[in-house]
CSV table of C-alpha atoms in Angstrom, one decimal:
chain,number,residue,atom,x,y,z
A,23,UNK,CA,-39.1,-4.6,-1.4
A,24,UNK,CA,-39.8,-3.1,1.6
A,25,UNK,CA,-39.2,0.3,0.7
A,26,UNK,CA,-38.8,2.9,-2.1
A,27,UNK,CA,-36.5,4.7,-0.6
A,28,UNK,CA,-32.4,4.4,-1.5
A,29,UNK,CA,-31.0,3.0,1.7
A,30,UNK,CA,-27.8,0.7,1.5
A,31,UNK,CA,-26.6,-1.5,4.1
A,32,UNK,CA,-23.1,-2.2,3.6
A,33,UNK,CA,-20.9,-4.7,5.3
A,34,UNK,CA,-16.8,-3.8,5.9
A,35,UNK,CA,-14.5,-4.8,8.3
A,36,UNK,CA,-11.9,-1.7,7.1
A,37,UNK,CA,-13.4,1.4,7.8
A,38,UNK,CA,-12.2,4.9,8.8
A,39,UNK,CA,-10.7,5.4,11.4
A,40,UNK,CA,-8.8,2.5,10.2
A,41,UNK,CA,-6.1,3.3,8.1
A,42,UNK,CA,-5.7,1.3,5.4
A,43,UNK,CA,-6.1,1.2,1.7
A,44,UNK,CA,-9.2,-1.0,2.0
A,45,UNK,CA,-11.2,1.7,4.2
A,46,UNK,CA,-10.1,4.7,2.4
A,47,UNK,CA,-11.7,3.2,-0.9
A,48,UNK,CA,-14.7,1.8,0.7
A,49,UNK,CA,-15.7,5.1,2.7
A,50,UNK,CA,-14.7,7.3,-0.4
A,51,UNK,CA,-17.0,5.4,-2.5
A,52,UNK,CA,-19.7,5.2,0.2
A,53,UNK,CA,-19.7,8.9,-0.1
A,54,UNK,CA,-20.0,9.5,-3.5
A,55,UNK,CA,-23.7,7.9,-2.8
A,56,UNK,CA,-25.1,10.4,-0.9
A,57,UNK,CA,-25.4,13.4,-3.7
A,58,UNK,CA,-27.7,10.3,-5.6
A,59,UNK,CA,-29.9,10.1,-2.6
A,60,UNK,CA,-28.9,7.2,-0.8
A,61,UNK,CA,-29.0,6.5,3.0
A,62,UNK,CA,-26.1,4.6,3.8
A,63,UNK,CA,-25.0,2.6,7.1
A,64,UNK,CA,-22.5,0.2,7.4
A,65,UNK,CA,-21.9,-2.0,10.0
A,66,UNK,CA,-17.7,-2.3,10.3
A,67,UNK,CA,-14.6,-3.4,12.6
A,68,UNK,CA,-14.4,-1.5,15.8
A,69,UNK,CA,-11.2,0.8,15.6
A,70,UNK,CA,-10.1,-1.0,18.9
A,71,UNK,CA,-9.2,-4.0,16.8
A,72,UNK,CA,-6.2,-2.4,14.7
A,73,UNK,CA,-3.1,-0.7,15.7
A,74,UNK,CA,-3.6,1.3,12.8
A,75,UNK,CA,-5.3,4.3,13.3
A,76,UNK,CA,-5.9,8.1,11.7
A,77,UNK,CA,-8.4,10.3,13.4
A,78,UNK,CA,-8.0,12.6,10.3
A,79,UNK,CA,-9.1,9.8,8.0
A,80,UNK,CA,-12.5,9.0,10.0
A,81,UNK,CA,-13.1,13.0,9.5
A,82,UNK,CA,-13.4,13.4,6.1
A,83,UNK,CA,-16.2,11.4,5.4
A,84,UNK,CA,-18.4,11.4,8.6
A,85,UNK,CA,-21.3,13.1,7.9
A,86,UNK,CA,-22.1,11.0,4.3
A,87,UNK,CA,-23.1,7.4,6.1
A,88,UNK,CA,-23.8,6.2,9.5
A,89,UNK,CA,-21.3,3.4,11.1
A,90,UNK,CA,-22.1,0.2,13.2
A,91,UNK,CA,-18.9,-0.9,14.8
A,92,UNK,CA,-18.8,-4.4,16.2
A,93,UNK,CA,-15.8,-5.8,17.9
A,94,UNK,CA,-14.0,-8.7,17.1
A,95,UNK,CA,-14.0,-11.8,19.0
A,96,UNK,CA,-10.7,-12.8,20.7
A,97,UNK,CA,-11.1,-16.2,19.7
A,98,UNK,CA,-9.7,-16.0,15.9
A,99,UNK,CA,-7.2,-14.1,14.0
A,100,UNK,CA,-7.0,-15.8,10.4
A,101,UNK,CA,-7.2,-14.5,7.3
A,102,UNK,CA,-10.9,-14.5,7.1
A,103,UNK,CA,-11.3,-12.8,10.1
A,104,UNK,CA,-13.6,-15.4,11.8
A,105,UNK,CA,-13.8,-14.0,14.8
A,106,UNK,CA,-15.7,-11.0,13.6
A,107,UNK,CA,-17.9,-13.3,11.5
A,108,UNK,CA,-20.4,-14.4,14.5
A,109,UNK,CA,-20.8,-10.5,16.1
A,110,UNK,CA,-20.9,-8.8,12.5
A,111,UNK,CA,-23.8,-11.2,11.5
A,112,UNK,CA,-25.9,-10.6,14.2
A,113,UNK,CA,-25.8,-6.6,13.8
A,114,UNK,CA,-26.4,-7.0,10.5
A,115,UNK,CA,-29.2,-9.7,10.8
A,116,UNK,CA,-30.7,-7.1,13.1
A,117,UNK,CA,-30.6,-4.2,10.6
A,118,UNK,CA,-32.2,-6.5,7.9
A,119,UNK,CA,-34.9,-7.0,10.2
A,120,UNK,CA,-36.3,-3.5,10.0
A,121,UNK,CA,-37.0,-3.9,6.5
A,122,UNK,CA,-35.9,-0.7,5.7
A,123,UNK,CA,-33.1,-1.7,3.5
A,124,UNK,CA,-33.2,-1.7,-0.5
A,125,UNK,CA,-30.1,-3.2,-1.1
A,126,UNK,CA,-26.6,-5.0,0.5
A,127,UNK,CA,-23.6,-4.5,0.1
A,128,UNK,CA,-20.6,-6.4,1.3
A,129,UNK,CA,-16.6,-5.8,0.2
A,130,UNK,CA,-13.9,-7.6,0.6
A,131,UNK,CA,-11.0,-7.8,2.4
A,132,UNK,CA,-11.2,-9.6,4.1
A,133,UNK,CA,-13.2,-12.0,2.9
A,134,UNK,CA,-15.4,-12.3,5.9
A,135,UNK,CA,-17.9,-9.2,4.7
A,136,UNK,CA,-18.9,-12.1,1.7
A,137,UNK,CA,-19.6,-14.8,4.2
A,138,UNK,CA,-22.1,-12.5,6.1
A,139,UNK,CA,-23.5,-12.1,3.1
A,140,UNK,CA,-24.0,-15.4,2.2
A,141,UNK,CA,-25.5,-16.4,5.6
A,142,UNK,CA,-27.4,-12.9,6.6
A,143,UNK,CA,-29.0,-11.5,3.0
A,144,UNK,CA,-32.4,-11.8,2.7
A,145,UNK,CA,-34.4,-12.9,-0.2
A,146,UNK,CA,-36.4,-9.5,-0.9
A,147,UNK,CA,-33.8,-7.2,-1.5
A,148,UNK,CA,-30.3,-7.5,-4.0
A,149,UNK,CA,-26.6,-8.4,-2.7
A,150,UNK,CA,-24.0,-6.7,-4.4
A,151,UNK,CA,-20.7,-8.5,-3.5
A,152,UNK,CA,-17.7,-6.2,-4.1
A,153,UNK,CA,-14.1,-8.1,-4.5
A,154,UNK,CA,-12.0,-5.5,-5.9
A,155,UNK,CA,-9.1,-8.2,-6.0
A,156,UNK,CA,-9.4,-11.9,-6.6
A,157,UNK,CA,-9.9,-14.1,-3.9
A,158,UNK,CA,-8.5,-17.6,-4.3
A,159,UNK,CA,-6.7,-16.3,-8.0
A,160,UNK,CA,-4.6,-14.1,-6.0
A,161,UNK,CA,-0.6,-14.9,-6.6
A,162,UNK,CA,-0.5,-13.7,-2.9
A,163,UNK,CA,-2.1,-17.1,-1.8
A,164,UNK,CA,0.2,-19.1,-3.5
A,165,UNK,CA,1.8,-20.2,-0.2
A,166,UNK,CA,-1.2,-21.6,1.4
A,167,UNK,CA,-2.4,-25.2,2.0
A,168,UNK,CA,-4.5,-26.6,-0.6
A,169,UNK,CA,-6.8,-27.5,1.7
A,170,UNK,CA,-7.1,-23.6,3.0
A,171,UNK,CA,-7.8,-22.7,-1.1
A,172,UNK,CA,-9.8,-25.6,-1.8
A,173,UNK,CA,-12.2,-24.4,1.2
A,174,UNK,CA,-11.6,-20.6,-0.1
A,175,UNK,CA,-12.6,-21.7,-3.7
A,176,UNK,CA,-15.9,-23.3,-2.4
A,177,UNK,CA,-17.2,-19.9,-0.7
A,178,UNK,CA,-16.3,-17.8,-3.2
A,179,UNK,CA,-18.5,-19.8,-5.6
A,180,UNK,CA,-21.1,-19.9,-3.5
A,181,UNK,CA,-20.6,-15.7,-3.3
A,182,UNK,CA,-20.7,-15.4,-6.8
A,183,UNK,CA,-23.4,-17.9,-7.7
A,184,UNK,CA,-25.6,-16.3,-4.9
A,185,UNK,CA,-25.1,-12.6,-5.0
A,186,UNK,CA,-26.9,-10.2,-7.1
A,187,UNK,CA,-24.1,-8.8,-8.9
A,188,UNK,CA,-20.6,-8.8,-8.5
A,189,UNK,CA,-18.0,-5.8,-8.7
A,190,UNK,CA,-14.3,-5.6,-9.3
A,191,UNK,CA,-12.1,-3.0,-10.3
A,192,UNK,CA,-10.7,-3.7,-13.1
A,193,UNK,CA,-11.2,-6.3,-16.8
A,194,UNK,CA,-8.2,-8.5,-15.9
A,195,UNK,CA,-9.7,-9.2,-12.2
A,196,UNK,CA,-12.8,-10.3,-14.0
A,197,UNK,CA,-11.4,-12.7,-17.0
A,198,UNK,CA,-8.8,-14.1,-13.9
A,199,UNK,CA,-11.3,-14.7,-11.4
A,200,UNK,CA,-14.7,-15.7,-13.7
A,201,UNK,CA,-13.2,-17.9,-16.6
A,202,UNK,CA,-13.6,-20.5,-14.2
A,203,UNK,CA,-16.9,-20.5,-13.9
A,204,UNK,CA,-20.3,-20.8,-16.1
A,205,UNK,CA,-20.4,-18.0,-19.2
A,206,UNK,CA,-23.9,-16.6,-18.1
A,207,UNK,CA,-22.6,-15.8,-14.5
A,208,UNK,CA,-20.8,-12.7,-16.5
A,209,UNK,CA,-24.2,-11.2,-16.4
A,210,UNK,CA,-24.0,-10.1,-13.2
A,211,UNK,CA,-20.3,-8.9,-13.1
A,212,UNK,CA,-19.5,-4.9,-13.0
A,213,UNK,CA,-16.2,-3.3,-12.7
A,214,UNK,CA,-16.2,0.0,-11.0
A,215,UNK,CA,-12.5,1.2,-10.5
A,216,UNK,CA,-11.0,3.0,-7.9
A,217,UNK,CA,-11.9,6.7,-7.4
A,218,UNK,CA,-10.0,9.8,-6.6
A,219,UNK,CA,-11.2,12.7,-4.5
A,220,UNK,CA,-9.9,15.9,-5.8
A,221,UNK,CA,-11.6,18.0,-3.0
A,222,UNK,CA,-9.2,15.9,-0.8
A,223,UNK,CA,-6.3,15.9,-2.3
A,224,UNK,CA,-7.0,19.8,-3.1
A,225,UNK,CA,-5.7,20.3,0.7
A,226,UNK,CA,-2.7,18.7,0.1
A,227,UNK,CA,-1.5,20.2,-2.8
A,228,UNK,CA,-0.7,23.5,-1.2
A,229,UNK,CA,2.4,22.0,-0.3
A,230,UNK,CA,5.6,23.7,-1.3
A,231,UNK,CA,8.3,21.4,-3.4
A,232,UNK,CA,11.5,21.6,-2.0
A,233,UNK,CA,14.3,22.6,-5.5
A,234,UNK,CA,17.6,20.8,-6.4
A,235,UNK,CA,16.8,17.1,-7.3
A,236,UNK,CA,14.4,15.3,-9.1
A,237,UNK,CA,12.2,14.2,-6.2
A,238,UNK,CA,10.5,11.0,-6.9
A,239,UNK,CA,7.6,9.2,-4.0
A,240,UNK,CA,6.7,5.8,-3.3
A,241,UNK,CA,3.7,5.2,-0.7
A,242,UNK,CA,2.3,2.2,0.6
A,243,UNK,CA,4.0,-1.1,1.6
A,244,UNK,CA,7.1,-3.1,0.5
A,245,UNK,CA,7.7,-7.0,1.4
A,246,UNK,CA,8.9,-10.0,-0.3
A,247,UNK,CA,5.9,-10.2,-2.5
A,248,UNK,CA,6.2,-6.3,-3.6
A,249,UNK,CA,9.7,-5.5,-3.2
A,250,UNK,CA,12.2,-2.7,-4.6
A,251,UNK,CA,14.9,-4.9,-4.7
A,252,UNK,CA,14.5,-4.7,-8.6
A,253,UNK,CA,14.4,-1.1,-8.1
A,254,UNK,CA,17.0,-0.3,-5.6
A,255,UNK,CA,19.6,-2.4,-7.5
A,256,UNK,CA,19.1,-0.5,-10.6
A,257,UNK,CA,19.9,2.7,-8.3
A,258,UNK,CA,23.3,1.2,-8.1
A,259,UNK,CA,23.8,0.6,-11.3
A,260,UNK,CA,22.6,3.8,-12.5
A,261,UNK,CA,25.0,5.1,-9.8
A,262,UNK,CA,28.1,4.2,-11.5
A,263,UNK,CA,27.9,6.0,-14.9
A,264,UNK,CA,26.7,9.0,-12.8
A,265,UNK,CA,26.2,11.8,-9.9
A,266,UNK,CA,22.8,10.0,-8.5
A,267,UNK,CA,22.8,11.2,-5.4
A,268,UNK,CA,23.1,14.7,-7.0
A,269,UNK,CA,20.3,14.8,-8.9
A,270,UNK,CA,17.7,12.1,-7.2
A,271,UNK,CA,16.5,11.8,-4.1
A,272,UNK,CA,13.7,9.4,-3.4
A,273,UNK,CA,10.8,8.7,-0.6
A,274,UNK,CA,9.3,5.3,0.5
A,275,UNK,CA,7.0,5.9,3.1
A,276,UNK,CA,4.6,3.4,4.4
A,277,UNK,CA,4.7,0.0,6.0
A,278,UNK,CA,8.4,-1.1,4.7
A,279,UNK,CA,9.7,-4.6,6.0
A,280,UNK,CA,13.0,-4.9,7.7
A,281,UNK,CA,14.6,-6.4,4.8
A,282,UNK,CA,13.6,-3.2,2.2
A,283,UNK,CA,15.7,-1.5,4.8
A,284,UNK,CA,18.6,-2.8,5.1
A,285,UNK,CA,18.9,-3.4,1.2
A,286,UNK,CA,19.5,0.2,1.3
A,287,UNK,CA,22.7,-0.2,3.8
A,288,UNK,CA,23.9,-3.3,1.8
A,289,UNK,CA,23.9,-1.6,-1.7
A,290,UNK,CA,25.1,2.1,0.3
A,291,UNK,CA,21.5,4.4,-1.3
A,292,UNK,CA,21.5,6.0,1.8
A,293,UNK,CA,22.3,9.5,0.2
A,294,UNK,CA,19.6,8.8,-2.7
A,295,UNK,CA,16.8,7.0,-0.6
A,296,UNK,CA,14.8,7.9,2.3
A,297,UNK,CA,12.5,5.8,4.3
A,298,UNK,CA,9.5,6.9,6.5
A,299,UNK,CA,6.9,5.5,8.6
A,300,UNK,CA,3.1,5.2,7.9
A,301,UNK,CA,1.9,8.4,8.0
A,302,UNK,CA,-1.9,9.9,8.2
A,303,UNK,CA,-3.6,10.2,5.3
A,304,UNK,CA,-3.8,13.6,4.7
A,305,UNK,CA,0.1,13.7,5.5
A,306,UNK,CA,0.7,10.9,2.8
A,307,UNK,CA,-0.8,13.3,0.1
A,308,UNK,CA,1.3,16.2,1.0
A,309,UNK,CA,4.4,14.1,0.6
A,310,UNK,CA,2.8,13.2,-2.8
A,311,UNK,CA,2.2,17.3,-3.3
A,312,UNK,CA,6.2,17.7,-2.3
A,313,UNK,CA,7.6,15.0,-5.1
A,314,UNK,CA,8.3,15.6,-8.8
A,315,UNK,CA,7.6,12.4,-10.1
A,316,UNK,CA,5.1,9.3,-8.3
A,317,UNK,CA,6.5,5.6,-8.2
A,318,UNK,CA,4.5,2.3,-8.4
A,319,UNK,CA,5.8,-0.6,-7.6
A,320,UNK,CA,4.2,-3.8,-8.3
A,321,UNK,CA,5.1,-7.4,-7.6
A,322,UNK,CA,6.6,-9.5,-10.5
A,323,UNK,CA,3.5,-11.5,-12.1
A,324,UNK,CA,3.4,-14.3,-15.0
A,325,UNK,CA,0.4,-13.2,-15.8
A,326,UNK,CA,-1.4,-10.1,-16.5
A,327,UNK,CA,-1.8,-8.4,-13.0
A,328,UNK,CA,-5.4,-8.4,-11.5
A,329,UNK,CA,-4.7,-5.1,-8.9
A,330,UNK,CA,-5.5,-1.9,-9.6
A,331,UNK,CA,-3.7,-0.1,-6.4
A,332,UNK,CA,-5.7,2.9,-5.4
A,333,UNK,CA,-2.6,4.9,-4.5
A,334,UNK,CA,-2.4,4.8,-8.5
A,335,UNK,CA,-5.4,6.4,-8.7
A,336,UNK,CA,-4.7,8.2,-6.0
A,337,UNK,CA,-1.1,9.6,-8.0
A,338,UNK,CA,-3.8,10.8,-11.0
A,339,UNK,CA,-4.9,13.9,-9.3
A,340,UNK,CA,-1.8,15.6,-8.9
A,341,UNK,CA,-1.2,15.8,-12.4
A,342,UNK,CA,2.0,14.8,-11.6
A,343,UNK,CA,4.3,12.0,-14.0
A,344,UNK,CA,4.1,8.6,-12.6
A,345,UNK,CA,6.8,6.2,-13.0
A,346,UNK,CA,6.0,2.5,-13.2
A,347,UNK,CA,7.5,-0.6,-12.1
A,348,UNK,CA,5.3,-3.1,-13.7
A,349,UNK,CA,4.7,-6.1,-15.7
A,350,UNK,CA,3.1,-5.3,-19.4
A,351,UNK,CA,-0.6,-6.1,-19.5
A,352,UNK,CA,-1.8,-5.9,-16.0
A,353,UNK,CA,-4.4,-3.4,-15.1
A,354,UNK,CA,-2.0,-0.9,-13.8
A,355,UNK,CA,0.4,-0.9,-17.2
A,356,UNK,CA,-3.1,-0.1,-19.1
A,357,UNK,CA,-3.8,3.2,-16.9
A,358,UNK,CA,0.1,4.1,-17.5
A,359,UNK,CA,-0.3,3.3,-20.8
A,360,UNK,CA,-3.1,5.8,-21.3
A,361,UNK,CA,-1.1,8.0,-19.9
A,362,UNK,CA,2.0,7.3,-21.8
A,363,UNK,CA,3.8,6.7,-18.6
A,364,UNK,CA,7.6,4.5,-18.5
A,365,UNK,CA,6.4,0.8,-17.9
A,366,UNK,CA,9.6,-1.3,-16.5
A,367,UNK,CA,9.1,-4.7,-15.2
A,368,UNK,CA,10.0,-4.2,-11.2
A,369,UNK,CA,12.3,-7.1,-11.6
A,370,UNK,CA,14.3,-5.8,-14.8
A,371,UNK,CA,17.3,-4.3,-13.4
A,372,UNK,CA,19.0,-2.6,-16.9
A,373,UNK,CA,15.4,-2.0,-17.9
A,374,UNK,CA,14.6,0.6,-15.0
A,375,UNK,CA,17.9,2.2,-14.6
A,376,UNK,CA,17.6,3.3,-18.5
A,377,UNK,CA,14.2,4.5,-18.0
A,378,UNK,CA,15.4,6.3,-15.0
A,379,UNK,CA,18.3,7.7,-16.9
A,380,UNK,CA,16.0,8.9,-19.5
A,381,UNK,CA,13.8,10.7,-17.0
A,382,UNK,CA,16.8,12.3,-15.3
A,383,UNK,CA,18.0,13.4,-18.2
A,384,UNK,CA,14.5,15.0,-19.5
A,385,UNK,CA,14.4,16.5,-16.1
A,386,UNK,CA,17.7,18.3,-16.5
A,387,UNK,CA,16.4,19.9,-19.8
A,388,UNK,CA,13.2,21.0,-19.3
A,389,UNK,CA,10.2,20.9,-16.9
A,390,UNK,CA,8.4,17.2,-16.8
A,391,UNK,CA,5.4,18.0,-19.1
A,392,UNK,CA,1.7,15.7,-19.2
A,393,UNK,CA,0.9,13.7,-22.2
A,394,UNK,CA,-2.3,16.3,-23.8
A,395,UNK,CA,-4.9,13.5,-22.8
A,396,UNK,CA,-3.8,13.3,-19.3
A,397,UNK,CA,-7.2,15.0,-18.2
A,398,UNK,CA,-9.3,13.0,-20.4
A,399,UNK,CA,-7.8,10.1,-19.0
A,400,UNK,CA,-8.0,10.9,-15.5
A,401,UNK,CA,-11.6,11.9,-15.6
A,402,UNK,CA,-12.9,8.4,-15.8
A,403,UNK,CA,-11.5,7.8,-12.1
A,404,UNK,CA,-13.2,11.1,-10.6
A,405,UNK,CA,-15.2,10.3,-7.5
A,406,UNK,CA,-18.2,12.4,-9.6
A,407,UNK,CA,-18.0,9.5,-12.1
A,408,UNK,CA,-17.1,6.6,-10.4
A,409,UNK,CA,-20.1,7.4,-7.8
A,410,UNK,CA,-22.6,7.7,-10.1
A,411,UNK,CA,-21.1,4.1,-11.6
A,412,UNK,CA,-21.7,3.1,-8.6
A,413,UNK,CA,-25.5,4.6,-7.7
A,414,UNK,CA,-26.6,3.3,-11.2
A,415,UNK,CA,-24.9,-0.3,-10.6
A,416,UNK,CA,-27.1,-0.7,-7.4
A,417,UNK,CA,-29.8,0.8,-9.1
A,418,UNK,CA,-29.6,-2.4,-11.8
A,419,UNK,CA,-29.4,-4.6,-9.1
A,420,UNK,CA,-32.5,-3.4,-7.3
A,421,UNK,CA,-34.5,-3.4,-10.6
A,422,UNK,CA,-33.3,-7.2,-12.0
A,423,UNK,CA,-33.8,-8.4,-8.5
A,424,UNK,CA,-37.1,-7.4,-8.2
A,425,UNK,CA,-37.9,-9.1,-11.8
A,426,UNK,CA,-36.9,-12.1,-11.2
A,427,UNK,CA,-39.3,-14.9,-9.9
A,428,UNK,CA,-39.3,-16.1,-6.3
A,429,UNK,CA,-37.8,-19.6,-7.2
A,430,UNK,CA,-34.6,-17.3,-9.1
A,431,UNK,CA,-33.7,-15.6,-5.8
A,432,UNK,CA,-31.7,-18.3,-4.4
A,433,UNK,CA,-30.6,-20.2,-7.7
C-alpha cells in the first residue's frame, strides 16, 4: 500500500446536489467517516446531468469529503449509465495514479460505479463494492430482455468475484443475490444498513403539528411497481362504515405518476388525500415532523423483499408510529416488526382498512404511544453506529487485502 494514511476514493454517480434517495445515503454515510480519520473524495455525476436538484441537500455534508464531478457523455442514456462510464474512469484512473489512496469504493445505482471498478481498481489497494439492492435479482428488472440480464448477470459476477468485499443493506439482499454463487464468496459479504442522521432531522422537528385528524405521511415515489392502489382502495372501503374524511387526512409527497393521481378522482379521496410535489430535503422532513403517523409502501413481492428504503430509516428518528404496507418477511417487515409496527400486505384491501380502523380507533382514545424498545431498536441505524460499521468494514478490507499473496489479488 502506498500509504498509511485513511484516504478513500469513492465512486458515485448520485451525489448531493442531486436529490435522490441514492445520494442522500451515499453522502450521509461518507460523512460518518470523517470522525474515524478518513480523507474522503469521490469522483460523482455533475449536477448538470439531473433535473433534480436541492442546493440544501449539497449543504449539509460539504465540508466532510471532497467531490470530483464529471459530466456525462451525450451519447448514452441506459440504465447503466454508459455514457458516464468512459469520463468517470478516466478521473478516477487519474486519482489512483497518485498513490495516495488506501482503499475504493464504488456504490451502486446505477450500476456503472461497479464497472469502473472492475476496469480502474488497482491491484495494491482493496475494492469495496457497495450494492445496497440486488442487481439482476431485482423484481424491478423483470421486464427486461434476457439478453440485457444475461449481460447484467455476467458483470455482476465478475463485481463480486473481483472486489474485495461486498456490502448490502440488509440479510435478505444477501441470501437473494449470493445463493447463486460459490459458498466461500460469503466471506467477503457485509451488510451495513441504512443510517439516520438525528442532527438533521433535529432541524426539522421543530415543526408545529397542525390538530383535528389523524395525520398520516407518505414520501417518496409511487408507480405501477410501488403503487397505493391497494391502499387507496381500502380508503374507500373504510369510508363506507365511517366519517374518514373527518378523522384522516393523508400526505403523498414525492415523485407520484399520473395514474396515482387520478386513482384519487376515480375512487372521490380527494377530501382524505393530498398530493405534493418533490420537495427539498430538509422540507420533506418537516412534512414528516407535521404528521402523526409515517406510511411505507412497498411493492407486492413473492418473495421476501430484498429493499430496505432509507425513508424507513429515515421515519425512525421521529419517534413517530409507522404504518406498513408490506409483504411478511422482507427486510422492511423485520424493522416494523421490531418495532411492533401494523404489517398489511400493500395489495390486501380488507387487510389494511382493518388495521387502519384499528389505528383510528386507538387514536380517538388516547395519544399513539412507542412500543418500550423503540430506542433500542432504533439505535442500531444511528449514523454514530452505522459509520463506525462502516470505518471498521474498510478497515478489514485493507488488512485481508494486504495478506493475501500477489497471485490472490485478481482471483
Amino acid at each position: 500500500m502506498a500509504t498509511s494514511l485513511k484516504k478513500l476514493l469513492a465512486v458515485s454517480w448520485a451525489m448531493p446536489p442531486m436529490l435522490f434517495p441514492r445520494s442522500i445515503q451515499v453522502s450521509r454515510l461518507l460523512s460518518a467517516l470523517q470522525k474515524h480519520g478518513w480523507q474522503v473524495t469521490v469522483v460523482c455525476g455533475d449536477p448538470r446531468s439531473s433535473e433534480n436538484i436541492d442546493p440544501s441537500l449539497a449543504e449539509l455534508y460539504s465540508g466532510c469529503y471532497k467531490t470530483v464531478y464529471v459530466p456525462t457523455a451525450k451519447s448514452s442514456d441506459d440504465a447503466l449509465m454508459s455514457g458516464w462510464l468512459k469520463p468517470a474512469l478516466k478521473e478516477v484512473k487519474k486519482q489512483l495514479a497518485t498513490g495516495a489512496y488506501s482503499a475504493l469504493a464504488t456504490f451502486a445505482q446505477p450500476w456503472v460505479g461497479h464497472l469502473i471498478g472492475l476496469k480502474g481498481r488497482p491491484a495494491d489497494i482493496p475494492w469495496i463494492a457497495h450494492f445496497s439492492d440486488p442487481w439482476v435479482d431485482s423484481p424491478y428488472y423483470a421486464g427486461f430482455s434476457e439478453g440485457q440480464l444475461n449481460r447484467w448477470h455476467r458483470l455482476e459476477r465478475a463485481v463480486i468475484r473481483k472486489s474485495d468485499m461486498v456490502l448490502f443493506t440488509n440479510t435478505q439482499a444477501v441470501e437473494l443475490v449470493m445463493k447463486k454463487y460459490p459458498s466461500q464468496w460469503m466471506r467477503k459479504v457485509n451488510v451495513i444498513p441504512h443510517a439516520f442522521d438525528s442532527e438533521v432531522t433535529a432541524i426539522a422537528s421543530s415543526a408545529t403539528k397542525p390538530a383535528g385528524h389523524l395525520r398520516m405521511i407518505y414520501t417518496g415515489d409511487l408507480y405501477k411497481g410501488r403503487s397505493a392502489e391497494g391502499f387507496m382502495k381500502a380508503l374507500t372501503l373504510l369510508a363506507t362504515t365511517r366519517p374518514l374524511a373527518q378523522e384522516l387526512q393523508i400526505q403523498i409527497v414525492g415523485r407520484i405518476a399520473e395514474e396515482e393521481r387520478k386513482l384519487v378522482d376515480i375512487l372521490k379521496l380527494q377530501e382524505i388525500v393530498h398530493f405534493g410535489d418533490q420537495l427539498p430535503y430538509l422540507e420533506s422532513l418537516k412534512k414528516m415532523a407535521q404528521c402523526d403517523v409515517l406510511l411505507l409502501i412497498d411493492a407486492p413481492t413473492t418473495i421476501p423483499s430484498p429493499f430496505l428504503p432509507s425513508k424507513l430509516v429515515d421515519y425512525l428518528a421521529f419517534r413517530k408510529p409507522i404504518f406498513g404496507l408490506t409483504n411478511t418477511g422482507g427486510a422492511s417487515a423485520d424493522l416494523l416488526t421490531k418495532l411492533g409496527s401494523p404489517i398489511v400486505p400493500p395489495d390486501d384491501i380488507s387487510a389494511i382498512a382493518s388495521a387502519l380502523a384499528a389505528l383510528l380507533d386507538s387514536w380517538q382514545q388516547e395519544p399513539l404511544k412507542l412500543p418500550p424498545n423503540y430506542e433500542e431498536v432504533a439505535a442500531h441505524y444511528t449514523l454514530q453506529r452505522v459509520g463506525a460499521l462502516f470505518d471498521q468494514t474498510l478497515q478489514d478490507a485493507i488488512a485481508s487485502h494486504a495478506s493475501r499473496p500477489w497471485w490472490q489479488i485478481w482471483s
